[in-house]
JSON list of C-alpha atoms in Angstrom, two decimals:
[
{"chain": "A", "resi": 149, "resn": "UNK", "atom": "CA", "xyz": [115.44, 105.73, 104.48]},
{"chain": "A", "resi": 150, "resn": "UNK", "atom": "CA", "xyz": [114.69, 106.30, 100.97]},
{"chain": "A", "resi": 151, "resn": "UNK", "atom": "CA", "xyz": [115.42, 109.97, 100.21]},
{"chain": "A", "resi": 152, "resn": "UNK", "atom": "CA", "xyz": [116.67, 112.88, 102.24]},
{"chain": "A", "resi": 153, "resn": "UNK", "atom": "CA", "xyz": [116.30, 116.38, 100.98]},
{"chain": "A", "resi": 154, "resn": "UNK", "atom": "CA", "xyz": [118.79, 118.92, 102.31]},
{"chain": "A", "resi": 155, "resn": "UNK", "atom": "CA", "xyz": [118.28, 122.59, 101.83]},
{"chain": "A", "resi": 156, "resn": "UNK", "atom": "CA", "xyz": [121.23, 124.98, 102.19]},
{"chain": "A", "resi": 157, "resn": "UNK", "atom": "CA", "xyz": [122.44, 128.45, 101.16]},
{"chain": "A", "resi": 158, "resn": "UNK", "atom": "CA", "xyz": [124.92, 128.30, 98.25]},
{"chain": "A", "resi": 159, "resn": "UNK", "atom": "CA", "xyz": [128.43, 129.26, 99.50]},
{"chain": "A", "resi": 160, "resn": "UNK", "atom": "CA", "xyz": [131.90, 127.60, 99.71]},
{"chain": "A", "resi": 161, "resn": "UNK", "atom": "CA", "xyz": [132.42, 124.00, 98.76]},
{"chain": "A", "resi": 162, "resn": "UNK", "atom": "CA", "xyz": [133.97, 123.22, 102.19]},
{"chain": "A", "resi": 163, "resn": "UNK", "atom": "CA", "xyz": [130.72, 124.44, 103.83]},
{"chain": "A", "resi": 164, "resn": "UNK", "atom": "CA", "xyz": [128.70, 122.00, 101.74]},
{"chain": "A", "resi": 165, "resn": "UNK", "atom": "CA", "xyz": [130.97, 119.00, 102.46]},
{"chain": "A", "resi": 166, "resn": "UNK", "atom": "CA", "xyz": [130.84, 119.67, 106.22]},
{"chain": "A", "resi": 167, "resn": "UNK", "atom": "CA", "xyz": [127.06, 120.07, 106.06]},
{"chain": "A", "resi": 168, "resn": "UNK", "atom": "CA", "xyz": [126.84, 116.69, 104.31]},
{"chain": "A", "resi": 169, "resn": "UNK", "atom": "CA", "xyz": [129.06, 114.95, 106.97]},
{"chain": "A", "resi": 170, "resn": "UNK", "atom": "CA", "xyz": [127.06, 116.42, 109.77]},
{"chain": "A", "resi": 171, "resn": "UNK", "atom": "CA", "xyz": [123.77, 115.27, 108.23]},
{"chain": "A", "resi": 172, "resn": "UNK", "atom": "CA", "xyz": [125.02, 111.75, 107.76]},
{"chain": "A", "resi": 173, "resn": "UNK", "atom": "CA", "xyz": [126.14, 111.65, 111.37]},
{"chain": "A", "resi": 174, "resn": "UNK", "atom": "CA", "xyz": [122.63, 112.82, 112.51]},
{"chain": "A", "resi": 175, "resn": "UNK", "atom": "CA", "xyz": [120.93, 110.28, 110.37]},
{"chain": "A", "resi": 176, "resn": "UNK", "atom": "CA", "xyz": [122.96, 107.28, 111.65]},
{"chain": "A", "resi": 177, "resn": "UNK", "atom": "CA", "xyz": [121.07, 107.10, 114.93]},
{"chain": "A", "resi": 178, "resn": "UNK", "atom": "CA", "xyz": [117.79, 106.55, 113.05]},
{"chain": "A", "resi": 179, "resn": "UNK", "atom": "CA", "xyz": [117.02, 102.82, 112.45]},
{"chain": "A", "resi": 180, "resn": "UNK", "atom": "CA", "xyz": [116.56, 101.72, 108.89]},
{"chain": "A", "resi": 181, "resn": "UNK", "atom": "CA", "xyz": [113.70, 99.27, 108.42]},
{"chain": "A", "resi": 182, "resn": "UNK", "atom": "CA", "xyz": [112.08, 97.76, 105.33]},
{"chain": "A", "resi": 183, "resn": "UNK", "atom": "CA", "xyz": [108.34, 98.00, 104.90]},
{"chain": "A", "resi": 184, "resn": "UNK", "atom": "CA", "xyz": [106.49, 94.78, 105.45]},
{"chain": "A", "resi": 185, "resn": "UNK", "atom": "CA", "xyz": [105.04, 92.95, 102.47]},
{"chain": "A", "resi": 186, "resn": "UNK", "atom": "CA", "xyz": [101.43, 93.56, 101.76]},
{"chain": "A", "resi": 187, "resn": "UNK", "atom": "CA", "xyz": [99.07, 90.71, 102.72]},
{"chain": "A", "resi": 188, "resn": "UNK", "atom": "CA", "xyz": [95.40, 90.43, 101.79]},
{"chain": "A", "resi": 189, "resn": "UNK", "atom": "CA", "xyz": [92.84, 91.01, 104.47]},
{"chain": "A", "resi": 190, "resn": "UNK", "atom": "CA", "xyz": [90.03, 89.52, 102.36]},
{"chain": "A", "resi": 191, "resn": "UNK", "atom": "CA", "xyz": [89.65, 85.88, 101.31]},
{"chain": "A", "resi": 192, "resn": "UNK", "atom": "CA", "xyz": [91.15, 84.61, 98.09]},
{"chain": "A", "resi": 193, "resn": "UNK", "atom": "CA", "xyz": [88.95, 83.66, 95.20]},
{"chain": "A", "resi": 194, "resn": "UNK", "atom": "CA", "xyz": [89.21, 79.98, 96.21]},
{"chain": "A", "resi": 195, "resn": "UNK", "atom": "CA", "xyz": [87.52, 80.75, 99.64]},
{"chain": "A", "resi": 196, "resn": "UNK", "atom": "CA", "xyz": [84.53, 82.57, 98.19]},
{"chain": "A", "resi": 197, "resn": "UNK", "atom": "CA", "xyz": [82.27, 79.52, 98.41]},
{"chain": "A", "resi": 198, "resn": "UNK", "atom": "CA", "xyz": [82.32, 79.22, 102.14]},
{"chain": "A", "resi": 199, "resn": "UNK", "atom": "CA", "xyz": [79.01, 79.33, 103.85]},
{"chain": "A", "resi": 200, "resn": "UNK", "atom": "CA", "xyz": [77.63, 82.65, 104.76]},
{"chain": "A", "resi": 201, "resn": "UNK", "atom": "CA", "xyz": [75.69, 81.56, 107.86]},
{"chain": "A", "resi": 202, "resn": "UNK", "atom": "CA", "xyz": [76.62, 78.95, 110.33]},
{"chain": "A", "resi": 203, "resn": "UNK", "atom": "CA", "xyz": [75.16, 75.44, 109.70]},
{"chain": "A", "resi": 204, "resn": "UNK", "atom": "CA", "xyz": [73.95, 75.02, 113.26]},
{"chain": "A", "resi": 205, "resn": "UNK", "atom": "CA", "xyz": [71.73, 77.57, 115.15]},
{"chain": "A", "resi": 206, "resn": "UNK", "atom": "CA", "xyz": [73.04, 79.25, 118.28]},
{"chain": "A", "resi": 207, "resn": "UNK", "atom": "CA", "xyz": [72.41, 77.40, 121.62]},
{"chain": "A", "resi": 208, "resn": "UNK", "atom": "CA", "xyz": [69.28, 78.40, 123.42]},
{"chain": "A", "resi": 209, "resn": "UNK", "atom": "CA", "xyz": [69.67, 79.12, 127.19]},
{"chain": "A", "resi": 210, "resn": "UNK", "atom": "CA", "xyz": [66.39, 78.47, 128.99]},
{"chain": "A", "resi": 211, "resn": "UNK", "atom": "CA", "xyz": [65.41, 79.91, 132.39]},
{"chain": "A", "resi": 212, "resn": "UNK", "atom": "CA", "xyz": [65.73, 76.41, 133.96]},
{"chain": "A", "resi": 213, "resn": "UNK", "atom": "CA", "xyz": [69.36, 76.02, 132.75]},
{"chain": "A", "resi": 214, "resn": "UNK", "atom": "CA", "xyz": [70.51, 79.38, 133.88]},
{"chain": "A", "resi": 215, "resn": "UNK", "atom": "CA", "xyz": [69.39, 79.18, 137.53]},
{"chain": "A", "resi": 216, "resn": "UNK", "atom": "CA", "xyz": [72.28, 78.55, 140.01]},
{"chain": "A", "resi": 217, "resn": "UNK", "atom": "CA", "xyz": [72.26, 75.34, 141.83]},
{"chain": "A", "resi": 218, "resn": "UNK", "atom": "CA", "xyz": [71.10, 76.08, 145.33]},
{"chain": "A", "resi": 219, "resn": "UNK", "atom": "CA", "xyz": [69.69, 73.96, 148.21]},
{"chain": "A", "resi": 220, "resn": "UNK", "atom": "CA", "xyz": [65.96, 73.60, 148.24]},
{"chain": "A", "resi": 221, "resn": "UNK", "atom": "CA", "xyz": [65.76, 75.26, 151.72]},
{"chain": "A", "resi": 222, "resn": "UNK", "atom": "CA", "xyz": [67.41, 78.44, 150.48]},
{"chain": "A", "resi": 223, "resn": "UNK", "atom": "CA", "xyz": [65.52, 80.04, 147.59]},
{"chain": "A", "resi": 224, "resn": "UNK", "atom": "CA", "xyz": [66.72, 83.14, 146.05]},
{"chain": "A", "resi": 225, "resn": "UNK", "atom": "CA", "xyz": [64.53, 86.07, 145.93]},
{"chain": "A", "resi": 226, "resn": "UNK", "atom": "CA", "xyz": [64.19, 87.61, 142.45]},
{"chain": "A", "resi": 227, "resn": "UNK", "atom": "CA", "xyz": [66.09, 90.71, 142.86]},
{"chain": "A", "resi": 228, "resn": "UNK", "atom": "CA", "xyz": [69.37, 92.36, 142.19]},
{"chain": "A", "resi": 229, "resn": "UNK", "atom": "CA", "xyz": [71.68, 89.43, 141.53]},
{"chain": "A", "resi": 230, "resn": "UNK", "atom": "CA", "xyz": [69.22, 86.85, 140.18]},
{"chain": "A", "resi": 231, "resn": "UNK", "atom": "CA", "xyz": [69.57, 85.93, 136.53]},
{"chain": "A", "resi": 232, "resn": "UNK", "atom": "CA", "xyz": [66.34, 85.37, 134.57]},
{"chain": "A", "resi": 233, "resn": "UNK", "atom": "CA", "xyz": [66.55, 84.71, 130.81]},
{"chain": "A", "resi": 234, "resn": "UNK", "atom": "CA", "xyz": [63.43, 84.86, 128.75]},
{"chain": "A", "resi": 235, "resn": "UNK", "atom": "CA", "xyz": [63.16, 82.58, 125.78]},
{"chain": "A", "resi": 236, "resn": "UNK", "atom": "CA", "xyz": [63.06, 84.58, 122.51]},
{"chain": "A", "resi": 237, "resn": "UNK", "atom": "CA", "xyz": [59.89, 84.47, 120.52]},
{"chain": "A", "resi": 238, "resn": "UNK", "atom": "CA", "xyz": [61.75, 83.06, 117.57]},
{"chain": "A", "resi": 239, "resn": "UNK", "atom": "CA", "xyz": [62.60, 79.88, 119.43]},
{"chain": "A", "resi": 240, "resn": "UNK", "atom": "CA", "xyz": [58.94, 78.92, 119.36]},
{"chain": "A", "resi": 241, "resn": "UNK", "atom": "CA", "xyz": [58.86, 78.87, 115.61]},
{"chain": "A", "resi": 242, "resn": "UNK", "atom": "CA", "xyz": [62.62, 78.29, 114.96]},
{"chain": "A", "resi": 243, "resn": "UNK", "atom": "CA", "xyz": [62.70, 74.82, 116.47]},
{"chain": "A", "resi": 244, "resn": "UNK", "atom": "CA", "xyz": [60.50, 73.49, 113.80]},
{"chain": "A", "resi": 245, "resn": "UNK", "atom": "CA", "xyz": [62.63, 71.56, 111.31]},
{"chain": "A", "resi": 246, "resn": "UNK", "atom": "CA", "xyz": [62.45, 73.06, 107.90]},
{"chain": "A", "resi": 247, "resn": "UNK", "atom": "CA", "xyz": [60.43, 71.00, 105.38]},
{"chain": "A", "resi": 248, "resn": "UNK", "atom": "CA", "xyz": [62.37, 69.06, 102.73]},
{"chain": "A", "resi": 249, "resn": "UNK", "atom": "CA", "xyz": [62.65, 70.69, 99.48]},
{"chain": "A", "resi": 250, "resn": "UNK", "atom": "CA", "xyz": [60.52, 69.50, 96.56]},
{"chain": "A", "resi": 251, "resn": "UNK", "atom": "CA", "xyz": [62.27, 67.64, 93.85]},
{"chain": "A", "resi": 252, "resn": "UNK", "atom": "CA", "xyz": [61.94, 70.43, 91.31]},
{"chain": "A", "resi": 253, "resn": "UNK", "atom": "CA", "xyz": [63.26, 73.02, 93.81]},
{"chain": "A", "resi": 254, "resn": "UNK", "atom": "CA", "xyz": [66.18, 70.83, 94.97]},
{"chain": "A", "resi": 255, "resn": "UNK", "atom": "CA", "xyz": [67.10, 70.19, 91.32]},
{"chain": "A", "resi": 256, "resn": "UNK", "atom": "CA", "xyz": [67.15, 74.04, 90.78]},
{"chain": "A", "resi": 257, "resn": "UNK", "atom": "CA", "xyz": [69.44, 74.45, 93.91]},
{"chain": "A", "resi": 258, "resn": "UNK", "atom": "CA", "xyz": [71.93, 71.86, 92.69]},
{"chain": "A", "resi": 259, "resn": "UNK", "atom": "CA", "xyz": [71.93, 73.22, 89.15]},
{"chain": "A", "resi": 260, "resn": "UNK", "atom": "CA", "xyz": [72.84, 76.71, 90.47]},
{"chain": "A", "resi": 261, "resn": "UNK", "atom": "CA", "xyz": [75.28, 75.27, 92.99]},
{"chain": "A", "resi": 262, "resn": "UNK", "atom": "CA", "xyz": [73.70, 77.15, 95.86]},
{"chain": "A", "resi": 263, "resn": "UNK", "atom": "CA", "xyz": [74.79, 76.58, 99.43]},
{"chain": "A", "resi": 264, "resn": "UNK", "atom": "CA", "xyz": [71.93, 75.69, 101.88]},
{"chain": "A", "resi": 265, "resn": "UNK", "atom": "CA", "xyz": [72.82, 78.67, 104.13]},
{"chain": "A", "resi": 266, "resn": "UNK", "atom": "CA", "xyz": [73.28, 81.19, 101.31]},
{"chain": "A", "resi": 267, "resn": "UNK", "atom": "CA", "xyz": [70.94, 84.10, 101.42]},
{"chain": "A", "resi": 268, "resn": "UNK", "atom": "CA", "xyz": [68.38, 84.54, 98.56]},
{"chain": "A", "resi": 269, "resn": "UNK", "atom": "CA", "xyz": [65.55, 86.95, 98.16]},
{"chain": "A", "resi": 270, "resn": "UNK", "atom": "CA", "xyz": [61.97, 86.58, 97.12]},
{"chain": "A", "resi": 271, "resn": "UNK", "atom": "CA", "xyz": [60.86, 89.62, 94.99]},
{"chain": "A", "resi": 272, "resn": "UNK", "atom": "CA", "xyz": [57.19, 90.71, 95.34]},
{"chain": "A", "resi": 273, "resn": "UNK", "atom": "CA", "xyz": [56.19, 92.83, 92.33]},
{"chain": "A", "resi": 274, "resn": "UNK", "atom": "CA", "xyz": [54.38, 96.20, 92.39]},
{"chain": "A", "resi": 275, "resn": "UNK", "atom": "CA", "xyz": [50.92, 94.59, 91.95]},
{"chain": "A", "resi": 276, "resn": "UNK", "atom": "CA", "xyz": [51.28, 93.16, 95.48]},
{"chain": "A", "resi": 277, "resn": "UNK", "atom": "CA", "xyz": [53.01, 95.98, 97.32]},
{"chain": "A", "resi": 278, "resn": "UNK", "atom": "CA", "xyz": [49.90, 96.54, 99.45]},
{"chain": "A", "resi": 279, "resn": "UNK", "atom": "CA", "xyz": [50.94, 93.61, 101.56]},
{"chain": "A", "resi": 280, "resn": "UNK", "atom": "CA", "xyz": [54.01, 95.28, 102.98]},
{"chain": "A", "resi": 281, "resn": "UNK", "atom": "CA", "xyz": [52.52, 95.62, 106.49]},
{"chain": "A", "resi": 282, "resn": "UNK", "atom": "CA", "xyz": [51.52, 91.95, 106.61]},
{"chain": "A", "resi": 283, "resn": "UNK", "atom": "CA", "xyz": [55.11, 90.93, 105.48]},
{"chain": "A", "resi": 284, "resn": "UNK", "atom": "CA", "xyz": [56.64, 93.26, 108.04]},
{"chain": "A", "resi": 285, "resn": "UNK", "atom": "CA", "xyz": [54.41, 91.84, 110.74]},
{"chain": "A", "resi": 286, "resn": "UNK", "atom": "CA", "xyz": [55.19, 88.32, 109.77]},
{"chain": "A", "resi": 287, "resn": "UNK", "atom": "CA", "xyz": [58.95, 88.92, 109.97]},
{"chain": "A", "resi": 288, "resn": "UNK", "atom": "CA", "xyz": [58.69, 90.69, 113.29]},
{"chain": "A", "resi": 289, "resn": "UNK", "atom": "CA", "xyz": [56.51, 87.98, 114.92]},
{"chain": "A", "resi": 290, "resn": "UNK", "atom": "CA", "xyz": [58.93, 85.26, 113.72]},
{"chain": "A", "resi": 291, "resn": "UNK", "atom": "CA", "xyz": [56.33, 83.54, 111.39]},
{"chain": "A", "resi": 292, "resn": "UNK", "atom": "CA", "xyz": [59.14, 83.83, 108.86]},
{"chain": "A", "resi": 293, "resn": "UNK", "atom": "CA", "xyz": [62.23, 82.60, 110.84]},
{"chain": "A", "resi": 294, "resn": "UNK", "atom": "CA", "xyz": [65.64, 83.77, 109.79]},
{"chain": "A", "resi": 295, "resn": "UNK", "atom": "CA", "xyz": [64.09, 86.20, 107.29]},
{"chain": "A", "resi": 296, "resn": "UNK", "atom": "CA", "xyz": [64.25, 89.93, 106.90]},
{"chain": "A", "resi": 297, "resn": "UNK", "atom": "CA", "xyz": [62.35, 92.19, 104.49]},
{"chain": "A", "resi": 298, "resn": "UNK", "atom": "CA", "xyz": [62.56, 95.65, 103.03]},
{"chain": "A", "resi": 299, "resn": "UNK", "atom": "CA", "xyz": [60.60, 97.69, 100.51]},
{"chain": "A", "resi": 300, "resn": "UNK", "atom": "CA", "xyz": [62.23, 99.16, 97.49]},
{"chain": "A", "resi": 301, "resn": "UNK", "atom": "CA", "xyz": [60.27, 102.30, 96.77]},
{"chain": "A", "resi": 302, "resn": "UNK", "atom": "CA", "xyz": [62.26, 103.27, 93.60]},
{"chain": "A", "resi": 303, "resn": "UNK", "atom": "CA", "xyz": [61.55, 99.80, 92.01]},
{"chain": "A", "resi": 304, "resn": "UNK", "atom": "CA", "xyz": [58.11, 99.34, 93.60]},
{"chain": "A", "resi": 305, "resn": "UNK", "atom": "CA", "xyz": [59.05, 95.90, 95.00]},
{"chain": "A", "resi": 306, "resn": "UNK", "atom": "CA", "xyz": [59.30, 94.08, 98.35]},
{"chain": "A", "resi": 307, "resn": "UNK", "atom": "CA", "xyz": [62.32, 92.06, 98.93]},
{"chain": "A", "resi": 308, "resn": "UNK", "atom": "CA", "xyz": [62.15, 89.16, 101.44]},
{"chain": "A", "resi": 309, "resn": "UNK", "atom": "CA", "xyz": [65.66, 87.77, 102.25]},
{"chain": "A", "resi": 310, "resn": "UNK", "atom": "CA", "xyz": [66.01, 84.11, 103.64]},
{"chain": "A", "resi": 311, "resn": "UNK", "atom": "CA", "xyz": [68.23, 81.06, 103.56]},
{"chain": "A", "resi": 312, "resn": "UNK", "atom": "CA", "xyz": [68.13, 78.63, 100.60]},
{"chain": "A", "resi": 313, "resn": "UNK", "atom": "CA", "xyz": [67.08, 75.81, 103.08]},
{"chain": "A", "resi": 314, "resn": "UNK", "atom": "CA", "xyz": [63.90, 77.77, 104.01]},
{"chain": "A", "resi": 315, "resn": "UNK", "atom": "CA", "xyz": [63.23, 79.59, 100.74]},
{"chain": "A", "resi": 316, "resn": "UNK", "atom": "CA", "xyz": [60.68, 77.23, 99.35]},
{"chain": "A", "resi": 317, "resn": "UNK", "atom": "CA", "xyz": [58.77, 77.26, 102.66]},
{"chain": "A", "resi": 318, "resn": "UNK", "atom": "CA", "xyz": [58.95, 81.04, 102.81]},
{"chain": "A", "resi": 319, "resn": "UNK", "atom": "CA", "xyz": [57.80, 81.35, 99.24]},
{"chain": "A", "resi": 320, "resn": "UNK", "atom": "CA", "xyz": [54.70, 79.08, 99.86]},
{"chain": "A", "resi": 321, "resn": "UNK", "atom": "CA", "xyz": [53.98, 81.21, 103.01]},
{"chain": "A", "resi": 322, "resn": "UNK", "atom": "CA", "xyz": [54.14, 84.46, 101.11]},
{"chain": "A", "resi": 323, "resn": "UNK", "atom": "CA", "xyz": [52.03, 83.05, 98.28]},
{"chain": "A", "resi": 324, "resn": "UNK", "atom": "CA", "xyz": [49.32, 81.23, 100.30]},
{"chain": "A", "resi": 325, "resn": "UNK", "atom": "CA", "xyz": [49.01, 83.20, 103.55]},
{"chain": "A", "resi": 326, "resn": "UNK", "atom": "CA", "xyz": [49.27, 86.57, 102.01]},
{"chain": "A", "resi": 327, "resn": "UNK", "atom": "CA", "xyz": [47.14, 85.53, 99.08]},
{"chain": "A", "resi": 328, "resn": "UNK", "atom": "CA", "xyz": [49.38, 87.20, 96.44]},
{"chain": "A", "resi": 329, "resn": "UNK", "atom": "CA", "xyz": [48.20, 87.47, 92.92]},
{"chain": "A", "resi": 330, "resn": "UNK", "atom": "CA", "xyz": [50.58, 86.95, 89.98]},
{"chain": "A", "resi": 331, "resn": "UNK", "atom": "CA", "xyz": [54.02, 85.36, 90.62]},
{"chain": "A", "resi": 332, "resn": "UNK", "atom": "CA", "xyz": [56.85, 86.09, 92.94]},
{"chain": "A", "resi": 333, "resn": "UNK", "atom": "CA", "xyz": [60.43, 85.54, 91.87]},
{"chain": "A", "resi": 334, "resn": "UNK", "atom": "CA", "xyz": [63.36, 84.08, 93.77]},
{"chain": "A", "resi": 335, "resn": "UNK", "atom": "CA", "xyz": [66.62, 85.96, 92.95]},
{"chain": "A", "resi": 336, "resn": "UNK", "atom": "CA", "xyz": [70.29, 85.11, 93.87]},
{"chain": "A", "resi": 337, "resn": "UNK", "atom": "CA", "xyz": [73.17, 87.65, 93.83]},
{"chain": "A", "resi": 338, "resn": "UNK", "atom": "CA", "xyz": [75.09, 87.73, 90.59]},
{"chain": "A", "resi": 339, "resn": "UNK", "atom": "CA", "xyz": [72.70, 85.07, 89.05]},
{"chain": "A", "resi": 340, "resn": "UNK", "atom": "CA", "xyz": [69.48, 87.00, 88.83]},
{"chain": "A", "resi": 341, "resn": "UNK", "atom": "CA", "xyz": [66.04, 85.35, 88.88]},
{"chain": "A", "resi": 342, "resn": "UNK", "atom": "CA", "xyz": [66.27, 81.55, 89.12]},
{"chain": "A", "resi": 343, "resn": "UNK", "atom": "CA", "xyz": [62.79, 80.49, 90.17]},
{"chain": "A", "resi": 344, "resn": "UNK", "atom": "CA", "xyz": [59.26, 81.79, 90.22]},
{"chain": "A", "resi": 345, "resn": "UNK", "atom": "CA", "xyz": [56.12, 80.69, 92.10]}
]
């Protein structure tokens, strides 16, 4: 224990000494322990360059793999204990391998030391904010796999987040399919705008 505060009424010196002795005897039964040393719960500065997203996608469980092995004579009725797993819509588009990066774009990625699974954002300026519905539909229908988007009303911008691996492909899709006028910018956290298209 660090400190014990004892309040008493002033009186004789013998009363004070007996009070101190009694207090010490009462405190002996309490265990004294040292506080544990503080350990960091967040990664050190050396670990800050670890990938943000896993390198491999999650395994896909198809309906044929999930069926229990039964004899051909006994077929299960689709009912209470049958397991049916539908394939996610993203799997239809997500299995396509991402196109290789162009020479100029891959040089920019290596110059800024970006990890392939790091998240970056395409910034669509206020001149093209009318395409928000089309961007939102493209993200929801998985035409832009592993992407998410939001609209920044205060800055009159649309932000489309994606991985570095797919960022050039996503940028081309935004520019060509949505027929954007002007340029769109690729921004990285703490580095700002690094590329425009």
